[in-house]
Short mmCIF file of C-alpha atoms in Angstrom, two decimals:
data_model
loop_
_atom_site.label_atom_id
_atom_site.label_comp_id
_atom_site.label_asym_id
_atom_site.label_seq_id
_atom_site.Cartn_x
_atom_site.Cartn_y
_atom_site.Cartn_z
CA MET A 169 -62.57 -6.31 -5.26
CA ASN A 170 -59.14 -5.16 -6.33
CA ILE A 171 -58.85 -1.40 -6.00
CA GLU A 172 -57.47 -1.26 -9.56
CA ARG A 173 -60.99 -1.95 -10.84
CA LEU A 174 -62.16 1.44 -9.57
CA LYS A 175 -61.65 3.96 -12.36
CA GLY A 176 -63.76 7.05 -13.00
CA SER A 177 -66.06 6.18 -10.08
CA ILE A 178 -68.75 8.23 -8.43
CA LEU A 179 -68.57 8.81 -4.69
CA ALA A 180 -72.00 8.91 -3.04
CA TRP A 181 -72.26 10.52 0.41
CA GLY A 182 -75.36 11.28 2.44
CA VAL A 183 -78.59 9.36 2.71
CA LEU A 184 -79.58 8.74 -0.88
CA ASP A 185 -83.19 8.96 -2.01
CA THR A 186 -84.76 7.64 -5.21
CA ALA A 187 -83.84 10.73 -7.22
CA ALA A 188 -80.19 10.48 -6.19
CA ALA A 189 -80.16 6.77 -6.97
CA GLN A 190 -81.66 7.40 -10.39
CA TYR A 191 -79.06 10.08 -11.03
CA VAL A 192 -76.11 7.76 -10.38
CA GLN A 193 -77.85 4.95 -12.24
CA GLY A 194 -77.87 7.19 -15.30
CA LEU A 195 -74.12 7.74 -15.08
CA LYS A 196 -73.51 4.01 -15.59
CA LYS A 197 -70.39 4.03 -13.45
CA THR A 198 -69.39 2.18 -10.31
CA VAL A 199 -70.55 4.04 -7.23
CA ILE A 200 -68.30 4.10 -4.21
CA VAL A 201 -70.48 3.82 -1.12
CA PRO A 202 -68.67 4.63 2.12
CA GLU A 203 -69.90 3.19 5.38
CA MET A 204 -70.92 6.61 6.86
CA ARG A 205 -70.15 6.15 10.52
CA PRO A 206 -71.55 6.28 13.11
CA SER A 207 -74.94 5.52 11.57
CA CYS A 208 -73.56 3.20 8.86
CA ALA A 209 -76.22 4.69 6.60
CA GLY A 210 -73.99 3.87 3.64
CA MET A 211 -74.20 0.18 4.44
CA PHE A 212 -77.80 -0.01 5.65
CA ARG A 213 -79.55 2.49 3.37
CA ASN A 214 -77.48 3.38 0.33
CA ILE A 215 -76.18 -0.05 -0.64
CA PRO A 216 -79.64 -1.71 -0.60
CA LEU A 217 -81.20 1.22 -2.50
CA LEU A 218 -78.53 1.24 -5.19
CA THR A 219 -78.56 -2.53 -5.44
CA ARG A 220 -82.33 -2.48 -6.09
CA GLN A 221 -81.66 0.06 -8.83
CA LYS A 222 -79.04 -2.30 -10.26
CA VAL A 223 -76.23 0.19 -9.77
CA ALA A 224 -72.73 -1.29 -9.47
CA CYS A 225 -71.47 -0.45 -5.98
CA ALA A 226 -68.17 -0.71 -4.18
CA TYR A 227 -68.31 -0.46 -0.40
CA CYS A 228 -65.46 1.06 1.60
CA THR A 229 -64.93 2.42 5.06
CA ASP A 230 -64.88 6.21 5.34
CA ASN A 231 -61.13 6.38 5.94
CA MET A 232 -60.40 4.70 2.60
CA LEU A 233 -61.60 7.76 0.70
CA GLY A 234 -58.21 9.44 1.01
CA ILE A 235 -56.38 6.86 -1.05
CA LEU A 236 -59.21 6.69 -3.58
CA PHE A 237 -58.91 10.44 -4.17
CA TYR A 238 -55.10 10.28 -4.10
CA GLN A 239 -55.05 7.61 -6.81
CA GLY A 240 -57.52 9.56 -8.95
CA ARG A 241 -60.26 6.91 -8.78
CA ILE A 242 -63.12 9.32 -8.07
CA GLU A 243 -64.51 11.33 -10.96
CA GLU A 244 -67.37 13.06 -9.16
CA THR A 245 -68.76 13.37 -5.62
CA LEU A 246 -72.51 13.23 -5.06
CA LEU A 247 -73.28 14.90 -1.74
CA VAL A 248 -76.83 14.56 -0.42
CA TYR A 249 -77.77 17.14 2.18
CA SER A 250 -80.88 17.81 4.22
CA ARG A 251 -81.17 21.59 4.48
CA GLU A 252 -79.87 24.73 2.84
CA ASP A 253 -79.91 28.44 3.46
CA ALA A 254 -78.08 31.55 2.25
CA ARG A 255 -74.87 30.46 3.97
CA GLY A 256 -74.69 26.89 2.80
CA ILE A 257 -75.92 23.38 3.41
CA THR A 258 -76.52 21.12 6.38
CA ALA A 259 -75.35 17.60 5.70
CA PRO A 260 -74.67 14.41 7.70
CA SER A 261 -71.71 13.98 10.02
CA GLY A 262 -68.59 13.44 7.94
CA SER A 263 -69.65 15.62 5.02
CA SER A 264 -66.74 18.01 5.61
CA TYR A 265 -64.39 15.01 5.32
CA VAL A 266 -65.82 14.35 1.88
CA SER A 267 -66.12 17.94 0.66
CA VAL A 268 -62.59 18.95 1.70
CA LEU A 269 -61.07 15.89 0.02
CA SER A 270 -63.12 16.49 -3.13
CA ARG A 271 -61.98 20.10 -3.45
CA ALA A 272 -58.38 19.25 -2.56
CA HIS A 273 -58.28 16.83 -5.52
CA GLY A 274 -60.21 18.95 -8.01
CA VAL A 275 -63.22 16.61 -7.98
CA LYS A 276 -66.53 18.30 -8.76
CA ILE A 277 -69.24 18.12 -6.14
CA ARG A 278 -72.77 17.38 -7.28
CA LEU A 279 -75.34 18.43 -4.68
CA HIS A 280 -78.78 17.00 -4.04
CA LYS A 281 -81.25 17.98 -1.38
CA GLY A 282 -82.60 14.81 0.13
CA ASP A 283 -84.84 13.98 3.04
CA VAL A 284 -84.46 15.26 6.57
CA LEU A 285 -83.76 12.17 8.59
CA ASP A 286 -84.05 11.60 12.33
CA TYR A 287 -80.86 9.56 12.75
CA ASN A 288 -81.63 8.70 16.36
CA ALA A 289 -84.89 7.10 15.33
CA VAL A 290 -83.50 5.20 12.35
CA PHE A 291 -79.98 4.04 13.30
CA LYS A 292 -78.54 2.24 16.36
CA ASP A 293 -75.23 4.10 16.71
CA ARG A 294 -74.79 7.72 17.80
CA ASP A 295 -71.00 7.94 18.03
CA ALA A 296 -67.85 5.84 17.83
CA ARG A 297 -68.43 4.07 21.15
CA THR A 298 -70.73 1.59 19.49
CA LEU A 299 -70.91 -0.17 16.13
CA CYS A 300 -74.06 -1.95 14.99
CA GLY A 301 -75.28 -1.64 18.54
CA ARG A 302 -72.20 -3.37 19.98
CA THR A 303 -70.64 -1.29 22.76
CA PHE A 304 -66.89 -0.90 23.02
CA TYR A 305 -66.84 1.54 25.92
CA ALA A 306 -70.02 2.64 27.63
CA ASP A 307 -68.26 5.23 29.77
CA ALA A 308 -65.64 6.64 27.39
CA ASP A 309 -65.78 10.18 26.06
CA ALA A 310 -66.72 10.45 22.41
CA VAL A 311 -67.18 13.26 19.91
CA THR A 312 -70.90 13.55 19.26
CA ALA A 313 -71.91 12.94 15.67
CA ARG A 314 -74.05 15.74 14.36
CA ASP A 315 -74.97 17.37 11.11
CA GLU A 316 -72.30 19.62 9.65
CA GLU A 317 -72.75 23.02 8.08
CA ILE A 318 -70.72 23.64 4.96
CA ARG A 319 -70.60 27.05 3.30
CA TRP A 320 -71.38 27.39 -0.38
CA ASP A 321 -67.88 28.68 -1.12
CA GLU A 322 -66.42 25.57 0.52
CA LEU A 323 -68.26 23.44 -2.03
CA GLU A 324 -67.19 25.29 -5.18
CA PRO A 325 -67.25 24.25 -7.90
CA TYR A 326 -70.55 22.45 -7.46
CA GLU A 327 -73.71 21.78 -9.38
CA LYS A 328 -77.07 20.57 -8.25
CA ILE A 329 -78.84 17.55 -9.64
CA LYS A 330 -81.67 18.77 -11.81
CA MET B 133 -42.94 14.32 37.43
CA PRO B 134 -39.23 15.09 36.92
CA LYS B 135 -37.65 14.08 33.64
CA GLU B 136 -35.51 11.43 35.34
CA ASP B 137 -38.62 9.82 36.82
CA PHE B 138 -40.15 9.61 33.39
CA LEU B 139 -37.01 8.04 31.93
CA ASN B 140 -36.85 5.51 34.78
CA LYS B 141 -40.58 4.80 34.97
CA SER B 142 -41.41 1.18 34.30
CA ASP B 143 -44.77 0.57 35.96
CA TYR B 144 -46.86 1.06 32.82
CA LYS B 145 -50.21 -0.66 32.68
CA THR B 146 -50.55 -0.91 28.93
CA PRO B 147 -49.56 -4.32 27.52
CA LEU B 148 -49.15 -2.65 24.11
CA LEU B 149 -45.74 -1.19 24.98
CA PHE B 150 -44.27 -4.67 24.61
CA PRO B 151 -47.06 -6.78 23.09
CA VAL B 152 -44.75 -9.69 22.29
CA ARG B 153 -42.47 -11.36 24.85
CA PHE B 154 -40.16 -14.35 24.89
CA ASP B 155 -40.33 -17.03 27.57
CA ARG B 156 -36.80 -18.38 27.70
CA SER B 157 -37.56 -21.39 29.85
CA ALA B 158 -40.39 -22.57 27.61
CA LYS B 159 -38.71 -21.32 24.42
CA THR B 160 -42.07 -19.82 23.52
CA ILE B 161 -43.04 -16.45 22.13
CA HIS B 162 -46.13 -14.95 23.77
CA VAL B 163 -48.10 -12.66 21.47
CA LEU B 164 -50.81 -10.35 22.83
CA ASP B 165 -53.87 -11.11 20.73
CA GLU B 166 -54.83 -7.58 19.72
CA THR B 167 -57.99 -8.78 18.00
CA LYS B 168 -59.45 -9.55 21.44
CA LEU B 169 -58.84 -6.11 22.89
CA PRO B 170 -60.42 -4.25 24.58
CA TRP B 171 -62.52 -7.06 26.00
CA GLU B 172 -59.75 -9.51 26.90
CA GLU B 173 -55.98 -9.48 27.38
CA ALA B 174 -55.10 -12.89 25.99
CA TYR B 175 -51.83 -14.24 24.65
CA ILE B 176 -51.11 -16.65 21.83
CA GLU B 177 -48.19 -19.08 22.15
CA VAL B 178 -45.90 -19.15 19.14
CA ARG B 179 -43.33 -21.93 18.91
CA THR B 180 -42.60 -22.28 15.21
CA LEU B 181 -42.16 -20.11 12.15
CA PRO B 182 -45.51 -21.28 10.70
CA ASP B 183 -47.17 -20.30 14.01
CA ALA B 184 -45.63 -16.84 13.69
CA GLU B 185 -46.72 -16.52 10.06
CA GLN B 186 -50.31 -17.33 10.93
CA VAL B 187 -50.38 -14.86 13.83
CA LEU B 188 -48.89 -12.23 11.57
CA TYR B 189 -51.27 -12.78 8.64
CA GLU B 190 -54.32 -12.74 10.90
CA MET B 191 -53.10 -9.42 12.34
CA LYS B 192 -53.15 -10.72 15.88
CA THR B 193 -50.23 -8.34 16.26
CA ARG B 194 -48.97 -5.48 14.10
CA ALA B 195 -46.67 -2.42 14.15
CA PHE B 196 -44.09 -2.74 16.94
CA GLY B 197 -45.62 -6.11 17.85
CA GLN B 198 -44.74 -7.54 14.46
CA VAL B 199 -41.20 -6.17 14.81
CA LEU B 200 -40.85 -7.95 18.15
CA LEU B 201 -42.38 -11.10 16.67
CA PHE B 202 -39.88 -10.99 13.83
CA LEU B 203 -36.91 -10.45 16.16
CA TYR B 204 -37.88 -13.24 18.56
CA THR B 205 -38.82 -15.62 15.75
CA ALA B 206 -35.53 -15.00 13.97
CA ALA B 207 -33.57 -15.42 17.20
CA SER B 208 -35.31 -18.63 18.25
CA GLU B 209 -35.04 -20.13 14.75
CA THR B 210 -31.25 -19.62 14.93
CA LEU B 211 -30.92 -21.45 18.23
CA GLY B 212 -28.57 -24.35 17.83
CA GLN B 213 -27.39 -23.29 14.36
CA SER B 214 -23.71 -23.21 13.45
CA ALA B 215 -21.82 -20.07 12.49
CA GLY B 216 -22.80 -18.45 9.17
CA GLU B 217 -26.26 -19.91 9.13
CA PRO B 218 -28.04 -17.39 11.39
CA GLU B 219 -27.86 -14.75 8.66
CA THR B 220 -29.55 -17.08 6.17
CA ILE B 221 -32.22 -17.98 8.70
CA ILE B 222 -32.89 -14.33 9.49
CA ASP B 223 -33.29 -13.56 5.79
CA THR B 224 -35.65 -16.51 5.39
CA VAL B 225 -37.83 -15.32 8.27
CA ALA B 226 -37.86 -11.81 6.79
CA ARG B 227 -38.86 -13.12 3.37
CA ARG B 228 -41.65 -15.26 4.77
CA PHE B 229 -42.94 -12.47 6.99
CA LYS B 230 -42.97 -10.12 4.02
CA GLU B 231 -45.09 -12.58 2.07
CA LYS B 232 -47.72 -12.33 4.80
CA ARG B 233 -47.53 -8.54 5.28
CA PRO B 234 -46.08 -7.12 2.04
CA THR B 235 -46.07 -3.43 2.94
CA PHE B 236 -43.90 -3.63 6.07
CA ASP B 237 -40.10 -3.55 5.69
CA PHE B 238 -38.99 -6.79 7.34
CA PRO B 239 -35.80 -6.98 5.22
CA SER B 240 -34.55 -3.73 6.77
CA ILE B 241 -35.20 -5.03 10.29
CA ALA B 242 -33.36 -8.20 9.27
CA ALA B 243 -30.40 -6.12 8.10
CA LEU B 244 -30.30 -4.28 11.42
CA LEU B 245 -30.43 -7.55 13.33
CA LYS B 246 -27.60 -9.04 11.28
CA LYS B 247 -25.55 -5.89 11.85
CA ALA B 248 -26.16 -6.14 15.59
CA LEU B 249 -25.15 -9.80 15.57
CA ALA B 250 -21.94 -8.95 13.72
CA HIS B 251 -21.24 -6.14 16.14
CA GLN B 252 -21.85 -8.35 19.18
CA LYS B 253 -20.04 -11.38 17.75
CA GLY B 254 -20.22 -14.39 20.01
CA GLU B 255 -23.27 -13.18 21.90
CA PRO B 256 -26.30 -15.48 21.71
CA PRO B 257 -28.88 -14.09 19.25
CA LEU B 258 -31.50 -13.79 21.98
CA GLU B 259 -29.22 -11.52 24.04
CA VAL B 260 -28.56 -9.41 20.95
CA VAL B 261 -32.31 -9.12 20.31
CA GLU B 262 -33.06 -8.10 23.90
CA ALA B 263 -30.33 -5.46 23.76
CA PHE B 264 -31.72 -4.22 20.41
CA ILE B 265 -35.19 -3.89 21.92
CA LYS B 266 -33.85 -2.09 24.98
CA ARG B 267 -31.99 0.42 22.79
CA PHE B 268 -35.12 1.04 20.73
CA ASP B 269 -37.23 1.52 23.84
CA ASP B 270 -34.74 4.02 25.23
CA SER B 271 -34.97 5.92 21.95
CA ARG B 272 -38.78 5.91 22.22
CA LYS B 273 -38.52 7.67 25.57
CA ARG B 274 -35.98 10.20 24.28
CA ARG B 275 -38.12 11.04 21.27
CA ALA B 276 -41.14 11.41 23.50
CA LEU B 277 -39.27 14.11 25.42
CA ALA B 278 -38.11 15.79 22.20
CA PHE B 279 -41.64 15.89 20.83
CA ALA B 280 -43.13 17.01 24.14
CA ALA B 281 -40.74 19.95 24.15
CA ILE B 282 -42.30 21.46 21.02
CA LEU B 283 -45.95 20.89 21.91
CA PRO B 284 -48.09 23.55 23.58
CA ALA B 285 -48.67 23.59 27.33
CA ARG B 286 -52.18 22.15 26.85
CA ALA B 287 -51.85 19.90 23.85
CA ARG B 288 -54.93 18.52 22.08
CA ILE B 289 -53.58 15.74 19.95
CA LEU B 290 -55.43 13.83 17.21
CA THR B 291 -54.25 10.39 16.20
CA LEU B 292 -55.36 7.21 14.43
CA CYS B 293 -54.55 3.52 14.60
CA ASN B 294 -52.03 2.61 17.34
CA VAL B 295 -48.36 3.33 17.95
CA ASN B 296 -47.74 0.83 20.75
CA GLY B 297 -47.34 2.98 23.83
CA GLU B 298 -45.63 5.96 22.16
CA LEU B 299 -48.55 8.21 23.10
CA VAL B 300 -48.41 6.94 26.66
CA TYR B 301 -44.71 7.86 26.73
CA LEU B 302 -45.61 11.22 25.16
CA TYR B 303 -48.19 11.92 27.87
CA TYR B 304 -45.71 11.27 30.68
CA ALA B 305 -43.00 13.20 28.86
CA LEU B 306 -45.37 16.18 28.65
CA LYS B 307 -46.13 15.83 32.35
CA SER B 308 -42.42 15.86 33.17
CA LEU B 309 -42.27 19.24 31.39
CA GLY B 310 -45.28 20.54 33.30
CA LYS B 311 -47.58 20.24 30.29
CA GLN B 312 -50.97 18.62 29.79
CA ALA B 313 -52.43 16.55 26.98
CA HIS B 314 -55.79 15.36 25.73
CA PHE B 315 -55.93 12.80 22.94
CA TYR B 316 -58.57 12.51 20.24
CA VAL B 317 -58.50 8.98 18.87
CA SER B 318 -59.88 8.27 15.41
CA GLU B 319 -61.55 4.86 15.54
CA THR B 320 -59.70 3.54 12.39
CA ARG B 321 -62.15 1.30 10.60
CA PRO B 322 -62.53 -1.49 9.76
CA TYR B 323 -60.22 -3.09 12.36
CA LEU B 324 -60.82 -0.29 14.87
CA GLN B 325 -57.22 -0.14 16.06
CA GLY B 326 -57.95 3.37 17.36
CA THR B 327 -60.97 2.25 19.38
CA ARG B 328 -59.73 -1.12 20.55
CA LEU B 329 -56.01 -0.45 21.05
CA THR B 330 -55.20 3.25 21.47
CA LEU B 331 -58.26 4.23 23.48
CA PHE B 332 -57.78 1.04 25.50
CA GLU B 333 -54.21 1.82 26.48
CA LEU B 334 -54.82 5.51 27.14
CA ARG B 335 -57.79 4.68 29.41
CA LYS B 336 -55.77 1.98 31.15
CA GLU B 337 -53.18 4.61 32.03
CA GLY B 338 -55.85 7.12 33.08
CA ILE B 339 -54.91 9.52 30.27
CA PRO B 340 -57.57 12.03 29.07
CA CYS B 341 -58.94 10.93 25.70
CA ALA B 342 -62.02 10.89 23.50
CA LEU B 343 -63.07 8.72 20.57
CA LEU B 344 -64.30 9.90 17.19
CA CYS B 345 -65.46 8.32 13.98
CA ASP B 346 -62.85 8.62 11.21
CA ASN B 347 -65.04 10.98 9.18
CA GLN B 348 -65.33 13.48 12.06
CA ALA B 349 -61.67 14.52 11.82
CA ALA B 350 -62.22 17.34 9.31
CA ALA B 351 -65.00 18.95 11.34
CA LEU B 352 -62.95 18.63 14.54
CA MET B 353 -60.00 20.43 12.97
CA SER B 354 -62.23 23.10 11.37
CA GLU B 355 -63.63 23.83 14.85
CA LYS B 356 -60.04 24.47 16.06
CA LYS B 357 -60.19 21.65 18.61
CA VAL B 358 -56.90 20.06 17.53
CA ASP B 359 -53.40 21.46 18.12
CA THR B 360 -51.42 18.64 16.55
CA VAL B 361 -51.95 15.48 14.55
CA VAL B 362 -49.54 12.62 15.21
CA VAL B 363 -49.42 9.27 13.43
CA GLY B 364 -47.09 6.33 13.04
CA ALA B 365 -45.37 5.26 9.82
CA ASP B 366 -44.91 1.73 8.56
CA ARG B 367 -42.53 2.98 5.88
CA VAL B 368 -40.65 6.20 5.23
CA ASN B 369 -38.21 7.23 2.55
CA THR B 370 -35.36 9.71 2.79
CA ARG B 371 -37.53 12.42 1.21
CA GLY B 372 -40.00 12.05 4.07
CA ASP B 373 -42.90 10.42 2.25
CA ILE B 374 -44.61 7.90 4.50
CA ILE B 375 -46.86 4.88 4.26
CA ASN B 376 -49.16 4.37 7.20
CA LYS B 377 -52.54 3.00 8.21
CA ILE B 378 -55.41 3.81 5.85
CA GLY B 379 -56.87 7.19 6.66
CA THR B 380 -53.53 8.88 7.38
CA TYR B 381 -53.38 10.76 4.09
CA ALA B 382 -56.81 12.32 4.63
CA LEU B 383 -55.76 13.57 8.08
CA ALA B 384 -52.66 15.15 6.55
CA ARG B 385 -54.73 16.98 3.91
CA PHE B 386 -57.15 18.30 6.55
CA ALA B 387 -54.23 19.33 8.75
CA GLN B 388 -52.85 21.40 5.89
CA VAL B 389 -56.23 22.99 5.09
CA TYR B 390 -56.86 23.90 8.75
CA HIS B 391 -53.24 24.83 9.57
CA VAL B 392 -52.66 22.07 12.12
CA PRO B 393 -49.09 20.67 12.47
CA PHE B 394 -48.85 17.06 11.31
CA TYR B 395 -46.13 14.78 12.69
CA ALA B 396 -45.17 11.18 12.06
CA TYR B 397 -43.18 8.73 14.18
CA THR B 398 -40.56 7.35 11.79
CA GLN B 399 -37.47 5.16 11.83
CA TYR B 400 -35.08 3.62 9.28
CA PRO B 401 -35.75 5.79 6.21
CA LEU B 402 -34.75 4.28 2.88
CA ASP B 403 -33.71 5.92 -0.38
CA ILE B 404 -36.63 4.54 -2.38
CA ASP B 405 -39.61 5.72 -4.37
CA ILE B 406 -42.50 5.32 -1.96
CA GLU B 407 -44.92 4.68 -4.87
CA HIS B 408 -43.09 1.41 -5.61
CA ILE B 409 -43.98 -0.12 -2.26
CA PRO B 410 -47.00 -2.45 -2.56
CA ILE B 411 -50.05 -1.33 -0.62
CA GLU B 412 -51.44 -4.41 1.12
CA GLN B 413 -55.00 -5.29 0.10
CA ARG B 414 -56.71 -7.25 2.83
CA PRO B 415 -59.41 -9.87 2.09
CA GLU B 416 -62.72 -8.21 1.22
CA GLU B 417 -64.62 -9.81 4.07
CA GLU B 418 -62.43 -7.98 6.60
CA ALA B 419 -63.86 -4.63 5.44
CA PHE B 420 -67.09 -5.71 7.13
CA MET B 421 -65.50 -6.40 10.49
CA PHE B 422 -67.96 -6.22 13.37
CA TYR B 423 -71.03 -6.59 11.16
CA GLU B 424 -72.75 -9.74 12.33
CA THR B 425 -74.85 -10.66 9.33
CA LEU B 426 -74.84 -9.12 5.90
CA GLU B 427 -76.90 -10.74 3.20
CA PRO B 428 -76.08 -10.16 0.49
CA ARG B 429 -72.65 -8.67 1.14
CA PRO B 430 -71.67 -5.95 -1.36
CA GLU B 431 -68.35 -5.89 -3.18
CA SER B 432 -65.70 -3.98 -1.28
CA VAL B 433 -62.21 -2.61 -1.50
CA TYR B 434 -59.80 -2.81 1.44
CA PRO B 435 -56.48 -1.07 0.95
CA ASN B 436 -54.82 -1.36 4.36
CA PHE B 437 -52.42 1.60 4.03
CA ASP B 438 -52.06 4.87 2.19
CA ILE B 439 -49.25 7.19 1.12
CA THR B 440 -48.72 10.66 2.57
CA PRO B 441 -46.24 12.76 0.60
CA SER B 442 -43.74 14.79 2.62
CA THR B 443 -45.41 18.00 1.43
CA TYR B 444 -48.11 17.46 4.02
CA ILE B 445 -45.83 16.52 6.93
CA SER B 446 -44.61 19.19 9.36
CA GLY B 447 -42.01 17.04 11.07
CA TYR B 448 -40.73 13.59 11.92
CA ILE B 449 -40.33 12.13 15.40
CA THR B 450 -37.30 9.92 14.92
CA PRO B 451 -35.04 7.91 17.26
CA GLU B 452 -32.62 10.86 16.93
CA GLY B 453 -35.21 13.48 17.86
CA VAL B 454 -37.67 15.73 16.02
CA LYS B 455 -36.66 16.62 12.47
CA ARG B 456 -38.48 19.19 10.37
CA GLU B 457 -37.15 18.81 6.86
CA LYS B 458 -36.55 15.10 6.38
CA PRO B 459 -36.65 12.06 8.70
#
């Protein structure tokens, strides 16, 4: 797909559930679905779910989000998180990447509380040393992927899906 | 390690310092097949311009490797040509290389080669190319020292993609100044140049390093685990805007938010509007690299580079040293 086709798109980050999928379906826009390393939840969970809901999707790797924001191709970010408290939310590894870029480009964040997922039970990869179960370096050091805590003020301005 | 030892050191283990070499006796260019790293160090033999074009398009080599490939291809294509024709041949090679990799500035490298040929009139093109490469390598070592001088005593450096041995030089330059370094390497999907090339060469040299997924960079910086971000630059203009591997711009924005200095290795700046340079779009299927089966495969975008405006760049590591304002 030529990148020029992406205009006014919705970025979906986190493990989408049916409610989130129905929300983006209602927007009738192309949904950008990043890979979501290391789990690749974007590829293995979000794409199939959105495809079943007949939502137009465009896959990208996580590092392509910068240029998509830079070129103004993202109208709204949907961020699905697993827990919240008075300080903020707990969301999958990489959520800070998405929230900081969204705020830096004046893109509104739409929040949705989804399911709590045991990544270790569901996905093959735990960090960057492997991809789809293929090992690049068994004995290298790697930064452990873990949920990230993002303060409410770091998400402003945001709204929650009703 | 004294500074002189660093400057004279030649026993590097990483093949990525010079990933393309010329075998004079066989008149063959040997290209390290980067797509096979880290599992295998294999070389592809290139004997003709079409061979070189294929290797280039398939990204068997890139960055400094594609510069070396261009130089050796241009030199070997001029072998046996009469006076006046080498310049035309060099321009032809540059044009054809640019068709395969439209973002990189082969015409500028061609101009430098023609200038060197004119300056060393009468010298065989291959000798001129080897001297050109030697001068560039010497400048890589000098800029490693210049950059090392401004880094902290225990430098935690975040990078992405691969800069062909420059970080290895940086590590030894830091050592010569009594400093230490640890590198965080962003994997750089979908090709995984960070994983397969940079982590490979750092580990080969025994240099402390750790791998991260691209999307972990913001969290890492927010946790104050990074002192400096350093990247390469495929293109740079005189204002200091750069084009580099996809994912670079995001790192620059995080670096600004979390107050981390952001540097870029640059050379040959041009007085151009960076927005006018085409951003290479790779074939869609390459975005799914390393997935074995995907049915059905979704639609994808794959811009191979992005633009980082100079606003987000703290300094430039140039052949002339570190520059703060402009490259």
